[in-house]
Short mmCIF file of C-alpha atoms and ligand atoms in Angstrom, two decimals:
data_model
loop_
_atom_site.label_atom_id
_atom_site.label_comp_id
_atom_site.label_asym_id
_atom_site.label_seq_id
_atom_site.Cartn_x
_atom_site.Cartn_y
_atom_site.Cartn_z
CA MET A 76 29.10 -47.30 -8.91
CA SER A 77 31.41 -47.77 -5.98
CA ASP A 78 30.16 -48.12 -2.47
CA LYS A 79 32.10 -45.08 -1.43
CA GLU A 80 30.29 -42.80 -3.88
CA ILE A 81 26.85 -43.90 -2.75
CA LYS A 82 27.94 -43.47 0.84
CA ASN A 83 28.71 -39.88 -0.04
CA LYS A 84 25.08 -39.26 0.79
CA THR A 85 24.10 -38.81 4.42
CA TRP A 86 21.37 -41.39 3.79
CA GLY A 87 23.34 -43.58 1.31
CA GLY A 88 23.33 -46.79 3.38
CA ARG A 89 20.30 -48.58 1.91
CA PHE A 90 20.91 -47.54 -1.69
CA THR A 91 22.47 -49.68 -4.38
CA GLU A 92 22.87 -47.03 -7.06
CA SER A 93 23.65 -43.37 -6.86
CA THR A 94 21.12 -40.67 -7.58
CA ASP A 95 20.38 -39.75 -11.18
CA ALA A 96 22.27 -36.54 -11.94
CA PHE A 97 19.18 -34.54 -12.89
CA VAL A 98 17.15 -35.92 -9.99
CA GLU A 99 19.88 -34.67 -7.70
CA GLU A 100 19.51 -31.20 -9.16
CA PHE A 101 15.72 -31.44 -9.29
CA THR A 102 15.31 -32.42 -5.65
CA ALA A 103 17.90 -30.06 -4.20
CA SER A 104 16.89 -26.94 -2.31
CA VAL A 105 20.30 -25.64 -1.31
CA SER A 106 20.28 -22.86 -3.92
CA PHE A 107 17.44 -21.16 -2.05
CA ASP A 108 17.35 -22.59 1.47
CA GLN A 109 20.96 -21.59 2.20
CA ARG A 110 19.62 -18.22 3.30
CA MET A 111 18.52 -19.94 6.53
CA TYR A 112 22.10 -20.92 7.40
CA ALA A 113 22.36 -18.74 10.54
CA HIS A 114 19.13 -20.14 11.94
CA ASP A 115 20.11 -23.68 11.05
CA ILE A 116 23.38 -23.18 12.94
CA ALA A 117 21.68 -21.56 15.94
CA GLY A 118 19.24 -24.49 16.08
CA SER A 119 22.08 -27.03 15.88
CA GLN A 120 24.05 -25.28 18.60
CA ALA A 121 21.06 -25.23 20.93
CA HIS A 122 20.44 -28.92 20.18
CA ALA A 123 24.11 -29.75 20.86
CA ARG A 124 24.11 -27.94 24.21
CA MET A 125 21.01 -29.88 25.18
CA LEU A 126 22.55 -33.21 24.08
CA ALA A 127 25.48 -32.41 26.36
CA LYS A 128 23.13 -31.55 29.20
CA ILE A 129 21.49 -34.99 28.95
CA ASP A 130 24.90 -36.70 28.55
CA ILE A 131 24.52 -37.84 24.96
CA LEU A 132 27.47 -35.64 24.06
CA SER A 133 30.48 -35.11 26.30
CA GLU A 134 31.32 -31.50 27.20
CA GLN A 135 34.32 -31.78 24.92
CA GLU A 136 32.31 -33.08 21.96
CA CYS A 137 29.77 -30.33 22.47
CA ALA A 138 32.46 -27.66 22.64
CA SER A 139 34.05 -28.84 19.42
CA ILE A 140 30.66 -28.86 17.67
CA LEU A 141 29.86 -25.34 18.85
CA THR A 142 33.23 -23.98 17.74
CA ALA A 143 33.14 -25.73 14.39
CA LEU A 144 29.62 -24.43 13.72
CA ASP A 145 30.82 -20.90 14.51
CA GLU A 146 33.66 -21.39 12.05
CA ILE A 147 31.26 -22.70 9.41
CA GLN A 148 29.13 -19.60 9.87
CA GLN A 149 32.28 -17.52 9.30
CA GLU A 150 33.09 -19.50 6.18
CA ILE A 151 29.60 -18.89 4.84
CA GLU A 152 29.64 -15.19 5.64
CA THR A 153 33.03 -14.65 4.04
CA GLY A 154 32.05 -16.55 0.91
CA GLN A 155 34.47 -19.42 1.55
CA PHE A 156 31.87 -22.11 2.05
CA ALA A 157 31.44 -24.44 -0.92
CA TRP A 158 27.73 -25.22 -1.21
CA ARG A 159 27.17 -28.61 -2.81
CA VAL A 160 24.04 -29.53 -4.73
CA ASP A 161 24.76 -33.23 -4.16
CA LEU A 162 24.26 -32.53 -0.45
CA GLU A 163 20.72 -31.39 -1.25
CA ASP A 164 19.94 -28.72 1.28
CA VAL A 165 21.31 -26.26 3.80
CA HIS A 166 21.00 -28.77 6.63
CA MET A 167 23.08 -31.51 5.06
CA ASN A 168 25.63 -29.09 3.64
CA ILE A 169 26.35 -27.72 7.08
CA GLU A 170 26.33 -31.13 8.76
CA ALA A 171 28.67 -32.61 6.15
CA ARG A 172 31.10 -29.75 6.63
CA LEU A 173 30.89 -30.24 10.40
CA VAL A 174 31.81 -33.91 10.07
CA GLU A 175 34.58 -33.00 7.64
CA LYS A 176 35.99 -30.56 10.19
CA ILE A 177 35.71 -32.51 13.45
CA GLY A 178 34.87 -36.11 12.54
CA GLU A 179 33.13 -38.34 15.14
CA PRO A 180 31.48 -35.71 17.39
CA GLY A 181 29.96 -34.11 14.27
CA LYS A 182 28.26 -37.40 13.44
CA LYS A 183 26.50 -37.41 16.81
CA LEU A 184 24.81 -34.03 16.37
CA HIS A 185 21.77 -35.41 14.55
CA THR A 186 20.83 -37.67 17.50
CA GLY A 187 17.14 -37.31 18.32
CA ARG A 188 16.57 -34.99 15.39
CA SER A 189 15.33 -35.22 11.82
CA ARG A 190 15.56 -32.80 8.96
CA ASN A 191 11.79 -32.64 9.27
CA ASP A 192 11.77 -30.97 12.68
CA GLN A 193 15.01 -29.16 11.78
CA VAL A 194 13.56 -27.46 8.71
CA ALA A 195 10.28 -26.69 10.47
CA THR A 196 12.35 -24.99 13.18
CA ASP A 197 14.64 -23.13 10.80
CA ILE A 198 11.80 -21.61 8.80
CA ARG A 199 10.12 -20.45 11.97
CA LEU A 200 13.31 -18.88 13.31
CA TYR A 201 14.04 -17.23 9.98
CA LEU A 202 10.51 -15.95 9.54
CA ARG A 203 10.34 -14.72 13.12
CA ALA A 204 13.40 -12.52 12.54
CA GLN A 205 11.88 -11.26 9.28
CA CYS A 206 8.62 -10.42 11.07
CA ASP A 207 10.59 -8.16 13.40
CA THR A 208 12.40 -6.40 10.55
CA ILE A 209 9.15 -5.97 8.65
CA ASP A 210 7.36 -4.60 11.69
CA ALA A 211 10.13 -2.00 12.12
CA GLU A 212 9.73 -0.98 8.46
CA LEU A 213 5.95 -0.79 8.85
CA LYS A 214 6.46 1.49 11.80
CA ARG A 215 8.87 3.65 9.80
CA LEU A 216 6.24 4.01 7.08
CA GLN A 217 3.59 4.84 9.67
CA ASN A 218 5.87 7.53 11.05
CA ALA A 219 6.30 8.99 7.58
CA ILE A 220 2.54 9.01 6.99
CA LEU A 221 2.02 10.61 10.38
CA GLY A 222 4.50 13.34 9.46
CA ILE A 223 2.42 14.26 6.40
CA ALA A 224 -0.79 14.05 8.42
CA GLU A 225 0.66 16.52 10.93
CA GLN A 226 1.84 18.93 8.24
CA GLU A 227 -1.45 18.77 6.36
CA SER A 228 -3.87 18.22 9.22
CA ASP A 229 -6.13 21.08 8.09
CA THR A 230 -5.38 21.13 4.36
CA LEU A 231 -8.72 20.70 2.61
CA MET A 232 -9.18 18.28 -0.24
CA PRO A 233 -12.12 16.66 -1.96
CA GLY A 234 -13.06 13.24 -0.62
CA PHE A 235 -14.37 10.79 -3.19
CA THR A 236 -16.87 7.99 -3.48
CA HIS A 237 -17.01 6.23 -6.86
CA LEU A 238 -14.09 8.55 -7.67
CA GLN A 239 -16.67 11.35 -7.93
CA VAL A 240 -16.31 14.37 -5.65
CA ALA A 241 -18.29 13.51 -2.53
CA GLN A 242 -17.53 15.69 0.51
CA VAL A 243 -14.82 17.90 1.89
CA ILE A 244 -12.12 16.15 3.90
CA THR A 245 -8.61 17.06 5.02
CA VAL A 246 -5.35 15.63 3.74
CA GLY A 247 -4.52 14.79 7.36
CA HIS A 248 -7.70 12.76 7.62
CA HIS A 249 -6.87 10.91 4.41
CA MET A 250 -3.35 10.14 5.63
CA MET A 251 -4.74 8.84 8.91
CA ALA A 252 -6.91 6.41 6.95
CA TRP A 253 -3.71 4.94 5.49
CA PHE A 254 -2.25 4.89 8.99
CA GLU A 255 -5.20 2.86 10.29
CA MET A 256 -4.81 0.25 7.53
CA LEU A 257 -1.19 -0.23 8.50
CA THR A 258 -2.05 -0.45 12.19
CA ARG A 259 -4.26 -3.44 11.45
CA ASP A 260 -1.57 -4.94 9.22
CA ARG A 261 0.90 -4.70 12.08
CA SER A 262 -1.54 -6.36 14.41
CA ARG A 263 -2.01 -9.21 11.91
CA LEU A 264 1.76 -9.57 11.69
CA ALA A 265 2.06 -9.67 15.48
CA ASP A 266 -0.57 -12.43 15.63
CA CYS A 267 1.30 -14.40 12.99
CA ARG A 268 4.58 -14.01 14.88
CA ALA A 269 3.02 -15.10 18.16
CA ARG A 270 1.48 -18.22 16.63
CA LEU A 271 4.60 -19.31 14.77
CA ASN A 272 6.80 -19.02 17.84
CA SER A 273 6.33 -22.63 18.93
CA MET A 274 9.24 -25.07 18.72
CA PRO A 275 9.03 -28.23 16.58
CA LEU A 276 12.43 -29.67 17.69
CA GLY A 277 11.87 -32.94 19.53
CA SER A 278 9.27 -34.04 16.99
CA ALA A 279 12.08 -35.72 15.05
CA ALA A 280 10.81 -37.29 11.81
CA LEU A 281 7.15 -37.41 12.83
CA ALA A 282 6.64 -39.46 16.01
CA GLY A 283 9.04 -37.94 18.53
CA THR A 284 12.19 -39.68 19.73
CA PRO A 285 13.17 -42.18 22.44
CA PHE A 286 15.92 -39.90 23.75
CA PRO A 287 15.00 -37.88 26.84
CA LEU A 288 15.48 -34.55 25.11
CA ASP A 289 15.14 -31.43 27.25
CA ARG A 290 12.96 -29.56 24.82
CA GLN A 291 12.33 -26.71 27.21
CA TYR A 292 16.06 -26.01 27.42
CA VAL A 293 16.33 -25.86 23.61
CA ALA A 294 13.28 -23.61 23.35
CA GLU A 295 14.70 -21.19 25.90
CA GLN A 296 17.95 -20.91 23.99
CA LEU A 297 16.12 -20.21 20.75
CA GLY A 298 13.56 -17.82 22.20
CA PHE A 299 10.51 -19.99 21.49
CA ASP A 300 7.49 -19.26 23.68
CA THR A 301 6.06 -22.77 23.61
CA LEU A 302 6.80 -26.36 22.62
CA SER A 303 4.76 -27.91 19.85
CA ARG A 304 2.26 -30.31 21.39
CA ASN A 305 1.91 -32.74 18.50
CA SER A 306 4.87 -34.04 16.55
CA LEU A 307 2.89 -34.94 13.41
CA ASP A 308 1.45 -31.47 13.21
CA ALA A 309 4.70 -29.71 14.06
CA VAL A 310 6.74 -31.22 11.24
CA SER A 311 4.09 -31.02 8.56
CA ASP A 312 2.01 -27.89 8.73
CA ARG A 313 3.11 -24.72 7.02
CA ASP A 314 0.06 -22.73 8.09
CA PHE A 315 2.34 -20.18 9.72
CA ALA A 316 3.92 -19.41 6.33
CA ILE A 317 0.46 -19.20 4.79
CA GLU A 318 -0.58 -16.86 7.57
CA PHE A 319 2.43 -14.66 6.91
CA CYS A 320 1.63 -14.59 3.19
CA SER A 321 -1.93 -13.69 3.97
CA PHE A 322 -0.74 -10.80 6.15
CA ALA A 323 1.52 -9.80 3.24
CA ALA A 324 -1.27 -10.05 0.68
CA ILE A 325 -3.51 -7.79 2.74
CA LEU A 326 -0.65 -5.33 3.29
CA LEU A 327 0.15 -5.21 -0.42
CA MET A 328 -3.55 -4.78 -1.18
CA HIS A 329 -3.48 -1.74 1.10
CA MET A 330 -0.27 -0.48 -0.45
CA SER A 331 -1.74 -0.93 -3.93
CA ARG A 332 -4.61 1.33 -2.92
CA MET A 333 -2.18 3.96 -1.63
CA SER A 334 -0.22 3.56 -4.84
CA GLU A 335 -3.26 4.04 -7.02
CA GLU A 336 -4.06 7.26 -5.17
CA LEU A 337 -0.52 8.57 -5.50
CA VAL A 338 -0.54 7.79 -9.21
CA LEU A 339 -3.85 9.60 -9.69
CA TRP A 340 -2.88 12.55 -7.50
CA ALA A 341 0.40 13.01 -9.36
CA SER A 342 -1.37 13.09 -12.74
CA GLN A 343 -2.05 16.29 -14.68
CA GLN A 344 -5.77 15.63 -14.22
CA PHE A 345 -5.54 15.85 -10.42
CA GLU A 346 -2.33 17.73 -9.69
CA PHE A 347 -2.73 17.20 -5.94
CA ILE A 348 0.88 16.20 -5.30
CA GLU A 349 4.41 16.37 -6.57
CA LEU A 350 6.46 13.21 -6.15
CA PRO A 351 10.17 13.73 -5.55
CA ASP A 352 12.19 13.48 -8.79
CA ARG A 353 14.49 10.87 -7.31
CA PHE A 354 11.57 8.48 -6.95
CA CYS A 355 10.40 8.92 -10.54
CA THR A 356 11.75 8.12 -13.98
CA GLY A 357 11.49 9.67 -17.41
CA SER A 358 10.48 8.42 -20.83
CA SER A 359 12.96 7.46 -23.53
CA ILE A 360 10.81 9.17 -26.16
CA MET A 361 8.57 11.78 -24.49
CA PRO A 362 10.80 14.46 -22.98
CA GLN A 363 8.09 15.98 -20.79
CA LYS A 364 7.33 12.75 -18.88
CA LYS A 365 7.90 12.19 -15.17
CA ASN A 366 6.48 8.79 -14.38
CA PRO A 367 5.39 7.63 -10.91
CA ASP A 368 7.23 4.31 -11.26
CA VAL A 369 7.57 3.59 -7.56
CA PRO A 370 3.87 3.56 -6.73
CA GLU A 371 3.11 1.81 -10.02
CA LEU A 372 5.60 -0.93 -9.26
CA VAL A 373 4.36 -1.39 -5.70
CA ARG A 374 0.83 -1.66 -7.11
CA GLY A 375 2.12 -4.25 -9.57
CA LYS A 376 4.03 -6.22 -6.96
CA SER A 377 0.81 -6.93 -5.11
CA GLY A 378 0.16 -9.48 -7.89
CA ARG A 379 3.08 -11.73 -7.07
CA VAL A 380 2.39 -11.56 -3.35
CA PHE A 381 -1.25 -12.60 -3.86
CA GLY A 382 0.07 -15.36 -6.13
CA HIS A 383 2.43 -16.67 -3.45
CA LEU A 384 -0.45 -16.93 -0.99
CA VAL A 385 -2.38 -19.05 -3.46
CA SER A 386 0.76 -21.13 -4.18
CA LEU A 387 1.20 -22.00 -0.53
CA LEU A 388 -2.47 -22.75 0.04
CA THR A 389 -2.42 -25.05 -2.97
CA LEU A 390 0.85 -26.63 -1.83
CA MET A 391 -0.58 -27.49 1.56
CA LYS A 392 -4.02 -28.55 0.38
CA SER A 393 -4.73 -32.30 0.60
CA GLN A 394 -1.31 -33.20 2.02
CA VAL A 395 -1.58 -36.26 4.22
CA LEU A 396 0.24 -36.22 7.55
CA ALA A 397 3.07 -35.86 8.17
CA TYR A 398 6.02 -34.35 6.24
CA ASN A 399 5.99 -34.64 2.47
CA LYS A 400 8.64 -33.39 0.10
CA ASP A 401 6.00 -31.07 -1.35
CA ASN A 402 6.81 -28.84 1.59
CA GLN A 403 10.20 -28.01 0.18
CA GLU A 404 8.21 -25.85 -2.24
CA ASP A 405 7.20 -23.59 0.65
CA LYS A 406 10.43 -21.65 0.64
CA GLU A 407 10.62 -19.76 -2.63
CA PRO A 408 7.12 -18.24 -2.40
CA LEU A 409 7.71 -17.39 1.25
CA PHE A 410 11.14 -15.87 0.65
CA ASP A 411 9.97 -13.87 -2.35
CA THR A 412 7.03 -12.59 -0.31
CA ILE A 413 9.42 -11.46 2.44
CA ASP A 414 11.77 -9.77 -0.04
CA THR A 415 8.92 -8.07 -1.89
CA VAL A 416 7.27 -6.79 1.28
CA LYS A 417 10.58 -5.45 2.57
CA GLY A 418 11.35 -3.71 -0.72
CA CYS A 419 7.92 -2.10 -0.97
CA LEU A 420 7.99 -0.90 2.63
CA ARG A 421 11.50 0.45 2.33
CA VAL A 422 10.84 2.47 -0.80
CA TYR A 423 7.56 3.84 0.59
CA ALA A 424 9.04 4.77 3.96
CA ASP A 425 11.83 6.59 2.09
CA MET A 426 9.53 8.33 -0.40
CA VAL A 427 6.43 9.31 1.56
CA PRO A 428 8.07 12.03 3.72
CA HIS A 429 9.01 13.87 0.50
CA VAL A 430 5.59 13.88 -1.16
CA GLN A 431 4.58 17.54 -1.59
CA PHE A 432 0.91 18.46 -1.48
CA LYS A 433 -0.02 21.30 -3.86
CA HIS A 434 -2.16 23.61 -1.79
CA GLN A 435 -3.32 25.86 -4.61
CA GLN A 436 -4.57 22.97 -6.71
CA LEU A 437 -6.22 21.33 -3.72
CA ALA A 438 -8.07 24.57 -2.89
CA LEU A 439 -9.36 24.78 -6.46
CA ALA A 440 -10.37 21.12 -6.44
CA VAL A 441 -12.22 21.31 -3.15
CA ASN A 442 -14.38 24.16 -4.45
CA LYS A 443 -15.37 22.26 -7.57
CA GLY A 444 -17.89 19.44 -7.86
CA TYR A 445 -20.44 20.49 -5.21
CA ALA A 446 -18.63 18.89 -2.29
CA THR A 447 -20.79 20.84 0.19
CA ALA A 448 -24.17 19.72 -1.19
CA THR A 449 -24.67 17.32 1.74
CA ASP A 450 -23.81 20.12 4.14
CA LEU A 451 -26.61 22.18 2.60
CA ALA A 452 -29.04 19.31 3.11
CA ASP A 453 -27.90 18.96 6.73
CA TYR A 454 -28.42 22.73 7.14
CA LEU A 455 -32.01 22.41 5.95
CA VAL A 456 -32.55 19.56 8.41
CA SER A 457 -31.25 21.81 11.18
CA LYS A 458 -33.97 24.29 10.14
CA GLY A 459 -36.70 21.67 10.56
CA VAL A 460 -36.91 20.21 7.02
CA ALA A 461 -37.12 16.39 6.81
CA PHE A 462 -33.92 14.87 5.36
CA ARG A 463 -35.61 13.34 2.30
CA ASP A 464 -37.21 16.72 1.42
CA ALA A 465 -33.90 18.46 2.06
CA HIS A 466 -32.16 16.03 -0.31
CA GLU A 467 -34.71 16.89 -3.02
CA ILE A 468 -34.33 20.67 -2.53
CA VAL A 469 -30.53 20.49 -2.67
CA GLY A 470 -30.71 18.30 -5.76
CA ARG A 471 -32.65 21.10 -7.46
CA ALA A 472 -30.10 23.69 -6.27
CA VAL A 473 -27.29 21.60 -7.77
CA ARG A 474 -29.23 21.33 -11.02
CA ILE A 475 -29.60 25.14 -11.18
CA ALA A 476 -25.89 25.61 -10.39
CA ILE A 477 -24.85 23.12 -13.10
CA ASP A 478 -27.08 24.88 -15.65
CA GLN A 479 -25.55 28.24 -14.77
CA GLY A 480 -22.01 26.88 -14.60
CA LYS A 481 -21.71 27.99 -10.97
CA GLU A 482 -20.73 26.52 -7.63
CA LEU A 483 -23.33 26.32 -4.83
CA ALA A 484 -21.74 29.24 -2.98
CA GLU A 485 -22.23 31.37 -6.09
CA LEU A 486 -26.06 31.12 -6.16
CA ASP A 487 -27.64 34.19 -4.56
CA LEU A 488 -29.91 34.20 -1.56
CA ALA A 489 -33.04 34.92 -3.62
CA GLU A 490 -32.41 31.81 -5.68
CA TYR A 491 -32.07 29.78 -2.49
CA GLN A 492 -35.16 31.27 -0.93
CA ALA A 493 -37.15 30.37 -4.04
CA LEU A 494 -36.23 26.76 -3.26
CA SER A 495 -36.93 26.96 0.47
CA THR A 496 -37.97 29.84 2.65
CA VAL A 497 -36.05 28.49 5.64
CA ILE A 498 -32.74 29.34 3.95
CA GLY A 499 -31.09 32.47 5.36
CA GLU A 500 -27.82 34.41 4.96
CA ASP A 501 -26.12 31.92 7.32
CA VAL A 502 -26.23 29.30 4.54
CA TYR A 503 -22.99 30.64 3.04
CA ALA A 504 -20.96 29.58 6.08
CA VAL A 505 -22.26 26.06 5.55
CA LEU A 506 -21.36 26.15 1.86
CA SER A 507 -17.70 26.91 2.52
CA ALA A 508 -15.28 24.01 2.30
CA ALA A 509 -13.59 24.94 5.58
CA GLY A 510 -16.93 25.15 7.39
CA SER A 511 -17.89 21.79 5.97
CA ALA A 512 -14.75 20.08 7.30
CA GLN A 513 -15.07 21.88 10.62
CA SER A 514 -18.61 20.62 11.11
CA LYS A 515 -17.64 16.91 11.12
CA ASN A 516 -16.59 17.22 14.73
CA LEU A 517 -17.12 13.74 16.17
CA VAL A 518 -14.83 10.80 16.83
CA GLY A 519 -13.46 9.60 13.51
CA GLY A 520 -14.68 12.71 11.65
CA THR A 521 -12.67 14.95 9.35
CA CYS A 522 -12.77 18.10 11.54
CA PRO A 523 -9.14 19.25 11.96
CA ASP A 524 -9.44 19.10 15.78
CA GLN A 525 -10.55 15.48 15.57
CA VAL A 526 -7.75 14.66 13.15
CA GLN A 527 -5.26 16.31 15.51
CA GLN A 528 -6.52 14.05 18.28
CA GLN A 529 -6.17 10.99 16.06
CA ILE A 530 -2.65 12.09 15.23
CA SER A 531 -1.64 12.60 18.86
CA ALA A 532 -3.01 9.20 19.83
CA ALA A 533 -1.20 7.64 16.89
CA ARG A 534 2.07 9.35 17.86
CA ALA A 535 1.74 8.02 21.38
CA SER A 536 1.04 4.51 20.06
CA LEU A 537 4.23 4.54 17.98
CA ASP A 538 6.53 5.70 20.77
N1 LIG B 833 15.03 -29.63 2.16
C1 LIG B 833 13.94 -30.19 2.84
C2 LIG B 833 12.76 -29.20 2.87
O1 LIG B 833 12.97 -28.10 2.59
C3 LIG B 833 14.33 -30.53 4.24
C4 LIG B 833 13.51 -31.61 4.85
C5 LIG B 833 13.77 -32.88 4.16
N2 LIG B 833 13.19 -34.00 4.80
C6 LIG B 833 13.09 -35.17 4.21
N3 LIG B 833 12.55 -36.12 4.86
N4 LIG B 833 13.47 -35.33 2.96
O2 LIG B 833 11.65 -29.54 3.15
#
């Protein structure tokens, strides 16, 4: 093996034989970390400007580095850049091309820097941009949900516990429950973004560097809020990626619940909604089928996102300080989490505004299953009966109704009075689904006026 071939490597100096061909492939990350090229270049440009500021680079050297890096970005974006596996990762591919283009000044760029603080910076910059895109998509989905909530703010539907009819609610109220889940998800994402926005550059390999780097100047250029305070920690921890994946896992858990409801509601057993045809697919054998593939797939995709969270936790667990090559394994789970979250949000934000609620079916459903039984108990309490006794009396009324195949509103007054003399003609208002919803008039309740207030506040929070 000739000296020249070993020297092909950025770090070839101390080696006496070149890397095993499969090891080269096995240890490379360029196939997946190249997606951080723009952030790697931005980081290098900020570093170069700072090196010029502290007189490690001349103005001329700095200018040629900046221009060449711009050109490299162009080459990458126009598909002209030749990524090389033997150059291992995105960082060394770009640096090698820089040296190839401009020679000596290119070789000075890595002064006071290591790939360890470089990669820790790149991932943060990349993820920070993704957080912003994802937050915008979350907001778009919230807007879509709010649109349905507004349209259906007083549409009655059965609310469930144990998937058994429980009490009357409104579709608007149900939609606002989804909205609340996403509000908390956005707040988790914002926390994650705030915590990751601290700059590792200046940590170098693990201990810092003897050069008097102006870290603040680099951070300002890259939009970092703070400088990392401990170089060992800054180059080694991937807790910010774990935190993002944990945000994503909770979001997908929420979206899987929404999905499950859409799947149920679209079924012939519920018939609460119609999903738009363009978001469904058919069966190759059963001509009548219209399958809710989008919500099913989103429900299914929660699995891989949960898996990525566990992958990253396991990857980080027990790692001694500081950087270890294990950390190269952070990228694929993180990137797939980002892609999956973006896909799920996009398809939901596109689909949700076109979900049609079937008012006739909902009206039938809300009047089945004794959804106003609790209202009857509350009515008895308002007439002076103790709640436990009221519960017992209503239980008997339900039993009678079941035996006769009737709803509670269909029992006559004499039957009610046989159960309790306090029951009067006014009981029928209480037994109506609309009256039931109307009566839950407190903050957070399902009364349409309350839901309207929730909706207005939510609208204001989005604008
Ligand atoms: N490709 C590497 C990674 O993703 C970059 C950092 C390499 N550092 C090192 N000392 N080998 O983690």
